[in-house]
XYZ file of C-alpha atoms in Angstrom:
330
model
C -47.782 8.197 -44.647
C -48.814 11.372 -45.638
C -45.566 13.884 -44.950
C -45.628 17.590 -43.703
C -44.186 18.255 -47.263
C -46.988 16.831 -48.738
C -49.733 17.966 -45.575
C -48.421 21.536 -46.963
C -48.280 20.833 -50.919
C -51.026 19.539 -50.546
C -52.577 22.593 -48.783
C -50.891 25.270 -52.037
C -52.730 23.271 -54.698
C -56.206 23.753 -52.702
C -55.304 27.343 -52.009
C -54.175 27.457 -56.338
C -50.362 28.522 -55.623
C -49.373 25.762 -57.716
C -49.840 23.359 -60.220
C -50.747 19.669 -59.744
C -47.085 18.877 -61.691
C -45.725 21.747 -59.950
C -46.517 20.238 -56.416
C -45.227 16.774 -58.036
C -41.921 17.909 -58.555
C -40.711 19.699 -56.008
C -41.840 16.263 -54.068
C -40.018 14.376 -56.409
C -36.800 16.940 -55.040
C -36.970 16.816 -52.459
C -36.855 12.861 -52.233
C -33.965 12.649 -54.197
C -32.013 15.613 -51.894
C -32.669 13.235 -49.543
C -31.892 9.406 -50.312
C -28.716 11.174 -51.907
C -27.240 12.978 -48.283
C -28.087 9.148 -46.939
C -26.387 7.913 -49.253
C -23.380 10.403 -48.745
C -23.547 9.655 -44.736
C -23.807 5.623 -45.423
C -19.971 6.393 -47.648
C -18.385 8.229 -44.903
C -19.340 4.956 -41.957
C -16.034 3.271 -42.590
C -16.811 -0.188 -43.104
C -16.751 -2.805 -40.175
C -13.345 -4.711 -40.639
C -13.501 -9.078 -41.095
C -13.661 -10.797 -38.344
C -9.997 -11.751 -38.010
C -9.138 -15.526 -39.698
C -7.771 -17.855 -37.000
C -3.745 -18.501 -37.011
C -2.863 -22.093 -37.533
C -0.022 -23.208 -35.561
C 3.839 -23.430 -36.858
C 4.337 -26.785 -37.833
C 6.923 -28.250 -35.586
C 9.663 -29.280 -38.021
C 10.832 -32.240 -37.948
C 13.633 -34.303 -35.236
C 16.262 -35.854 -36.887
C 17.962 -35.338 -32.947
C 18.179 -39.320 -33.569
C 19.589 -39.860 -36.399
C 22.407 -37.018 -35.455
C 22.963 -38.505 -31.628
C 23.050 -42.362 -34.115
C 26.064 -41.077 -36.433
C 27.762 -39.482 -33.518
C 27.985 -42.682 -31.472
C 28.558 -44.824 -35.421
C 30.847 -42.995 -36.063
C 32.580 -42.600 -32.298
C 32.273 -46.604 -32.901
C 34.470 -47.431 -35.981
C 36.976 -45.067 -34.382
C 36.818 -46.470 -30.726
C 37.434 -50.015 -33.004
C 40.694 -49.439 -35.285
C 42.101 -47.878 -32.128
C 41.418 -50.851 -30.585
C 42.579 -53.213 -33.231
C 45.646 -51.105 -33.660
C 46.457 -50.770 -30.184
C 46.074 -54.406 -29.772
C 47.541 -55.795 -32.976
C 50.138 -53.515 -33.932
C 53.208 -54.851 -32.867
C 52.152 -57.725 -34.641
C 51.151 -56.069 -37.665
C 53.693 -55.657 -40.545
C 53.409 -51.989 -42.066
C 51.691 -52.813 -44.636
C 48.902 -53.534 -42.429
C 49.549 -50.611 -40.666
C 49.331 -48.581 -43.570
C 46.403 -50.483 -44.601
C 44.271 -50.090 -40.952
C 44.816 -46.423 -41.306
C 43.961 -46.089 -44.565
C 40.734 -47.801 -44.747
C 39.433 -46.353 -41.464
C 40.642 -41.941 -43.042
C 38.788 -43.345 -45.809
C 35.723 -44.231 -44.506
C 34.979 -41.294 -42.153
C 35.581 -38.629 -44.948
C 33.545 -40.465 -46.896
C 31.000 -40.904 -45.340
C 30.962 -37.430 -44.243
C 31.353 -36.650 -48.039
C 27.576 -39.173 -48.384
C 25.965 -36.804 -45.803
C 26.969 -32.981 -47.047
C 25.630 -34.530 -50.218
C 22.523 -36.313 -49.967
C 21.664 -35.596 -46.475
C 22.888 -32.142 -45.866
C 23.842 -33.296 -41.962
C 26.541 -30.637 -41.896
C 27.428 -30.644 -37.641
C 27.530 -34.573 -38.587
C 29.792 -34.579 -41.492
C 31.750 -32.288 -40.035
C 32.462 -34.481 -36.873
C 33.154 -36.615 -39.268
C 35.048 -35.193 -41.188
C 37.498 -34.374 -38.272
C 37.993 -37.664 -37.661
C 39.416 -38.132 -40.873
C 41.457 -36.002 -40.940
C 43.552 -36.927 -38.120
C 43.655 -40.555 -39.214
C 45.065 -39.601 -42.350
C 47.884 -37.297 -41.133
C 48.872 -40.599 -39.023
C 48.619 -42.702 -42.050
C 50.422 -40.839 -43.609
C 52.645 -41.060 -40.805
C 52.946 -44.217 -40.634
C 53.535 -44.657 -44.206
C 56.883 -42.853 -44.689
C 57.871 -43.010 -41.257
C 60.590 -40.579 -39.014
C 61.408 -37.150 -38.714
C 60.034 -36.934 -43.059
C 56.444 -39.006 -41.906
C 55.576 -36.481 -38.591
C 56.134 -33.581 -40.751
C 54.129 -34.829 -43.822
C 51.890 -36.098 -42.029
C 50.909 -32.920 -40.451
C 50.886 -31.446 -43.571
C 48.011 -33.119 -45.057
C 45.155 -33.203 -41.929
C 46.094 -30.049 -42.323
C 45.130 -29.672 -46.038
C 41.703 -31.717 -45.110
C 41.184 -30.046 -42.497
C 41.116 -26.660 -44.789
C 39.220 -28.583 -47.740
C 36.585 -29.344 -44.864
C 36.412 -25.716 -43.177
C 36.221 -24.511 -47.154
C 33.236 -27.399 -47.715
C 31.924 -27.605 -44.631
C 30.145 -26.286 -41.200
C 30.935 -26.894 -37.918
C 32.733 -26.339 -34.766
C 34.384 -29.797 -34.849
C 36.669 -28.876 -37.779
C 37.549 -25.939 -35.467
C 39.258 -27.773 -33.109
C 40.743 -30.381 -35.378
C 42.593 -27.483 -36.914
C 43.719 -26.210 -33.349
C 44.805 -29.608 -32.874
C 46.286 -30.383 -35.693
C 48.324 -26.956 -35.718
C 49.721 -27.258 -32.384
C 51.020 -30.751 -33.105
C 51.980 -28.641 -36.240
C 54.171 -26.858 -33.927
C 55.503 -29.406 -31.838
C 56.841 -31.499 -35.165
C 58.420 -28.159 -36.380
C 59.435 -27.336 -32.935
C 61.161 -30.409 -32.351
C 61.612 -31.999 -35.876
C 62.518 -28.972 -38.072
C 63.693 -25.634 -35.709
C 66.191 -26.479 -32.950
C 69.524 -27.564 -33.991
C 71.320 -30.785 -32.891
C 72.428 -30.094 -29.812
C 69.709 -27.306 -28.827
C 67.296 -27.887 -25.423
C 64.563 -27.943 -24.470
C 64.054 -25.117 -22.629
C 66.034 -23.376 -25.518
C 62.831 -24.640 -28.102
C 60.200 -23.674 -26.019
C 60.340 -20.085 -26.978
C 60.317 -21.055 -30.906
C 57.357 -23.438 -29.827
C 55.572 -20.046 -28.040
C 56.082 -18.212 -30.971
C 54.603 -20.676 -33.201
C 51.574 -20.888 -31.012
C 51.016 -17.375 -32.024
C 50.673 -17.808 -35.283
C 48.085 -20.598 -34.670
C 46.266 -17.865 -32.288
C 46.803 -15.331 -35.615
C 45.373 -17.542 -37.677
C 42.879 -19.498 -35.746
C 40.951 -15.395 -35.442
C 41.159 -15.096 -38.989
C 39.137 -18.258 -39.329
C 37.225 -16.306 -37.281
C 35.971 -14.218 -39.207
C 34.578 -16.618 -41.775
C 33.583 -19.680 -40.016
C 31.912 -19.983 -36.468
C 33.252 -17.170 -34.452
C 32.989 -17.777 -30.985
C 34.199 -21.261 -31.305
C 37.083 -19.637 -33.941
C 38.188 -17.147 -31.340
C 38.206 -18.942 -28.329
C 40.287 -21.169 -30.334
C 42.322 -18.811 -30.822
C 42.339 -17.767 -26.272
C 43.082 -21.212 -26.310
C 46.191 -20.616 -28.277
C 47.530 -18.093 -26.428
C 47.143 -19.540 -23.617
C 49.931 -22.443 -24.491
C 52.001 -20.335 -25.888
C 52.202 -18.625 -22.613
C 52.939 -21.724 -20.945
C 55.507 -22.520 -24.300
C 57.311 -19.335 -22.440
C 57.222 -20.338 -19.363
C 58.912 -22.678 -19.419
C 61.544 -20.763 -21.824
C 64.405 -18.994 -19.027
C 63.733 -16.197 -18.930
C 60.743 -16.369 -20.298
C 58.225 -15.073 -17.551
C 57.911 -11.107 -18.545
C 57.199 -12.476 -22.673
C 54.919 -14.990 -20.635
C 52.839 -11.933 -19.038
C 52.341 -9.757 -22.061
C 51.185 -12.679 -24.279
C 49.433 -13.690 -21.823
C 47.847 -11.183 -21.295
C 47.604 -9.188 -24.653
C 45.081 -12.644 -25.657
C 43.072 -12.124 -22.959
C 43.125 -8.472 -23.264
C 41.763 -8.741 -27.247
C 38.852 -11.694 -25.536
C 37.647 -9.309 -23.570
C 37.185 -6.404 -25.948
C 35.004 -8.792 -28.440
C 32.869 -9.926 -25.391
C 32.747 -6.130 -25.393
C 31.512 -5.675 -29.011
C 29.669 -8.950 -28.599
C 28.394 -9.896 -25.964
C 29.258 -13.587 -26.278
C 30.148 -15.215 -23.070
C 32.793 -17.744 -23.080
C 35.483 -15.074 -24.480
C 34.798 -13.720 -20.787
C 35.357 -16.442 -19.866
C 38.718 -18.340 -21.433
C 40.525 -14.222 -20.753
C 39.595 -14.991 -17.092
C 41.092 -17.871 -17.156
C 44.518 -17.726 -18.592
C 44.344 -14.107 -16.667
C 43.663 -16.417 -13.558
C 46.062 -18.889 -14.971
C 49.631 -17.203 -16.226
C 49.919 -14.211 -13.652
C 50.248 -16.323 -10.517
C 52.784 -19.056 -12.503
C 54.725 -16.322 -13.844
C 55.264 -14.518 -10.360
C 55.950 -17.246 -8.463
C 58.370 -17.682 -11.542
C 59.666 -14.607 -10.987
C 60.185 -14.031 -7.105
C 60.681 -17.612 -6.430
C 57.583 -17.684 -3.256
C 54.195 -17.985 -2.758
C 53.938 -14.166 -2.167
C 54.053 -13.958 -6.041
C 51.414 -15.880 -6.351
C 49.424 -13.904 -3.938
C 50.577 -10.644 -5.512
C 49.774 -12.497 -9.449
C 45.478 -12.763 -7.842
C 45.604 -9.024 -6.807
C 46.692 -8.372 -10.115
C 44.406 -10.225 -11.464
C 41.518 -9.945 -9.774
C 41.813 -5.956 -10.092
C 42.642 -6.847 -13.750
C 39.010 -8.952 -14.593
C 37.553 -6.040 -11.948
C 37.919 -3.278 -14.336
C 37.241 -5.180 -17.556
C 33.778 -5.970 -15.831
C 33.007 -2.163 -15.254
C 34.273 -0.958 -18.552
C 32.099 -3.811 -20.108
C 29.239 -2.761 -18.195
C 28.887 0.592 -19.205
C 29.345 -0.574 -23.225
C 25.666 -1.412 -24.508
C 25.194 -4.343 -26.453
C 26.207 -4.281 -30.727
C 23.334 -4.253 -32.046
């Protein structure tokens, strides 16, 4: 179609103002300028975004819950069978049979834990079997040696195996087993090593209370490298055990109150920083048991229980008010 420019150029050529080649040169220049402007406009417009690709749902992880359950059930059945056979025939079994029964059970449990760790990577189940194996190995050692020496050596063997398991495996079962072995170790050392022959049970309770404070410290240190909520909760349980021992000790109520307050205070501070509810639960439980019991022994009156409950309740409410103002740790 003839444009307005073409008409104007044709008129100028007819009037003799322009020659034909000059008109064609002007038309070519005008066409080039129009094309450049169109190209620049197209480049300035953003390219349309490609349509989003459909997202494929992530593949659901293969559930191994059945295998885990079967493993726990198998370990429990094995331990139960050994326990029943041992209890039913313990009196008729000779020393060699007793030692072999405990040793075989310990080897099977510990060997199963090692195999699971090496080949199937089931750390939780391996930890549970290893914790049972450590306790059985300690018992087998005690049966083999017997007497006070057997008790001490059995605790040492069980504790050594539990320490190796904690270093190699991850899982709360070994922490629980370690707490149990340490608790038995405190009682064994208190009764067989640290208590003199003419000492009374009430006097040795203070020694056990000090031992449980050391157990609490050890578990607090373990919490820095392994399952912190479980380790620190067990440390609180050790402080509770220490408070109970001090309540048995003659004139140990003040020490029981001190220990029974320091442990919950540490757990409540940990709760304020970590926001792990188990710390608050364990700490509150210790306060609500130790304060009423200790004040009852101090006053020898039911009013002491009421005072202890009031003090524990005020302390808990004050802790809740303080902790509610803290921001959760990022």
